[in-house]
Amino acid sequence: MNELEIVERLRRLCLPSKDLVLGIGDDCAIYRPRAGEELLFTTDQMIEGVHFTRAQKAADIGERALARSLSDIAAMGGEPRFCLVALAASDTKWIEEFYRGLLRLAKRTTTTLAGGDLARDQKYHCDVMVCGSVPRGKALRRDGARVGDSIFVSGRLGKPWDRRIEPRLELGLGLRGLATSCIDLSDGLSLDLHRVCMASGVAAEIDRVPVMKGSKVERALHGGEDYELLFTLPDGKKAPRGVTRVGRIVRGVPGTMTFEGRPLEPRGYDHFRKQS
Amino acid sequence: MNELEIVERLRRLCLPSKDLVLGIGDDCAIYRPRAGEELLFTTDQMIEGVHFTRAQKAADIGERALARSLSDIAAMGGEPRFCLVALAASDTKWIEEFYRGLLRLAKRTTTTLAGGDLARDQKYHCDVMVCGSVPRGKALRRDGARVGDSIFVSGRLGKPWDRRIEPRLELGLGLRGLATSCIDLSDGLSLDLHRVCMASGVAAEIDRVPVMKGSKVERALHGGEDYELLFTLPDGKKAPRGVTRVGRIVRGVPGTMTFEGRPLEPRGYDHFRKQS
């Protein structure tokens, strides 16, 4: 199978979309914005030997690659519109399986595969860009947390790194116009909460964390790859079902955090931490 | 330097943009579409050992990575709006130089760096997504070539693979409302013209090609990485300055091509050609 044949097969697998004037098969995809929408853009890499191995199922890797970017869209309160997939790989069966997994989640979340880039290489690598949509001015950001807000997280934290990701798109939608800030937990609660605090110029106190069965508090605080949402609500606002209040935003040196009264350092995953 | 510090430095280097509500530093970038515009999306990978080596200057690789995607925007008649850069690398000096080269071209072409993803890995890899803009319905596509159209190319073909790319953005803009089809020559004239013919359901006759000094006709026909534009104009339309008429669109089995009266096979670069 050559590139043209792979692309032809993908084209047939893709969902139609009324916004996408032109999908796979030209130099660019063409998207026609809807009235009053703002567009969200995020991109995430999955690298063999860093984020996955070939011992894992290719379909799971494809699904995860899309899920990680969709989690960013969820964290901004967006609805997914389309994705572009850049893939370096060599085995066509693997590539087919990768796309099968990716397209399964794409279909479930109405994310159109609009295009991408395919290269042949022995080291596998993918990068998934997702475009999402929010009504003008309604995106959830990191910089809106205010003193007195309660801090919540969805789900339970401290997941094993290869657990299936369920992007919290519905929760993100429900938080529009309600949450003052939101972020997805991709690098660990301590590091991601620190980012919210720095962007918002506030401090935070954490009282408790919902720990996944079989995991530990330490991992729930600092482990990455949870892909749950952390968000803040003003006092008196009713939280959506199924989320846990973990603490509150307080006055203080921006970025200062405590857990059960003791200092909490941002120690989540930073690709470049060790190279300072 | 850690990821946060690299991202902070990049944020300071980035151009402001009135369309970009939010740039680097949140889960997603936010773009506010202008009235009446359609958006173009393209993504291209540059892989160590496939598209570049570390013996080359990092700044040149950064510039080239952006230039290749901008060439796709040019081929659709678009104006660049912003880019997302996914980069896997390990040496922070190299990363800084890569971005310096990329941002130099970004500034010259008013392409805002809106975000991306940075991962640490020993094998270097980048993927640059560019968003461009065209007035509604004005994008140049591959599928509009008609029997009787003349075929043109910009510049001279058969370039060495590491020659600096100058994306033909101005030419692309000038072809809006004029050209019936357009494509950028990234995989070689024979393969890219074949794509236009297949998409448009036509055949083509090539009479001549403008060969770069020191190169050969064979390379000008089949070599990749020229990043010039190939486009078709209806009979009687005046071509922009500095382009060369190379042949014409004819009736025939879609995709059939000739050069100086002899059959011309699509033999340009296809990453997956050998794996059939």
XYZ file of C-alpha atoms in Angstrom, chain A residues 73-79 133-135 138-140 167-182 229 231-234 237-241 243:
40
model
C -10.638 21.010 24.399
C -12.773 19.790 27.329
C -10.715 21.914 29.740
C -11.631 25.046 27.763
C -15.335 24.134 27.600
C -15.150 23.411 23.880
C -16.954 21.118 21.473
C -15.442 25.555 19.257
C -16.914 27.803 21.955
C -19.401 30.649 21.753
C -17.147 31.610 26.729
C -13.896 29.637 26.832
C -12.797 28.396 30.261
C -11.997 13.195 27.770
C -14.394 15.144 30.029
C -16.117 16.962 27.187
C -19.603 16.924 28.707
C -18.341 18.246 32.038
C -16.386 21.008 30.274
C -19.527 22.070 28.401
C -21.482 22.129 31.669
C -18.889 24.393 33.272
C -19.253 27.160 30.670
C -20.477 30.326 32.352
C -20.094 28.643 35.753
C -16.410 27.888 36.432
C -13.979 30.778 36.934
C -11.039 28.644 35.746
C -10.386 25.161 34.417
C -10.591 18.374 34.966
C -11.785 23.777 38.056
C -12.810 26.566 40.389
C -16.333 27.707 41.257
C -17.325 30.892 43.068
C -22.379 27.959 42.908
C -23.663 24.404 42.731
C -21.093 21.932 41.419
C -22.023 19.409 38.710
C -22.631 15.815 39.836
C -17.032 15.920 41.122
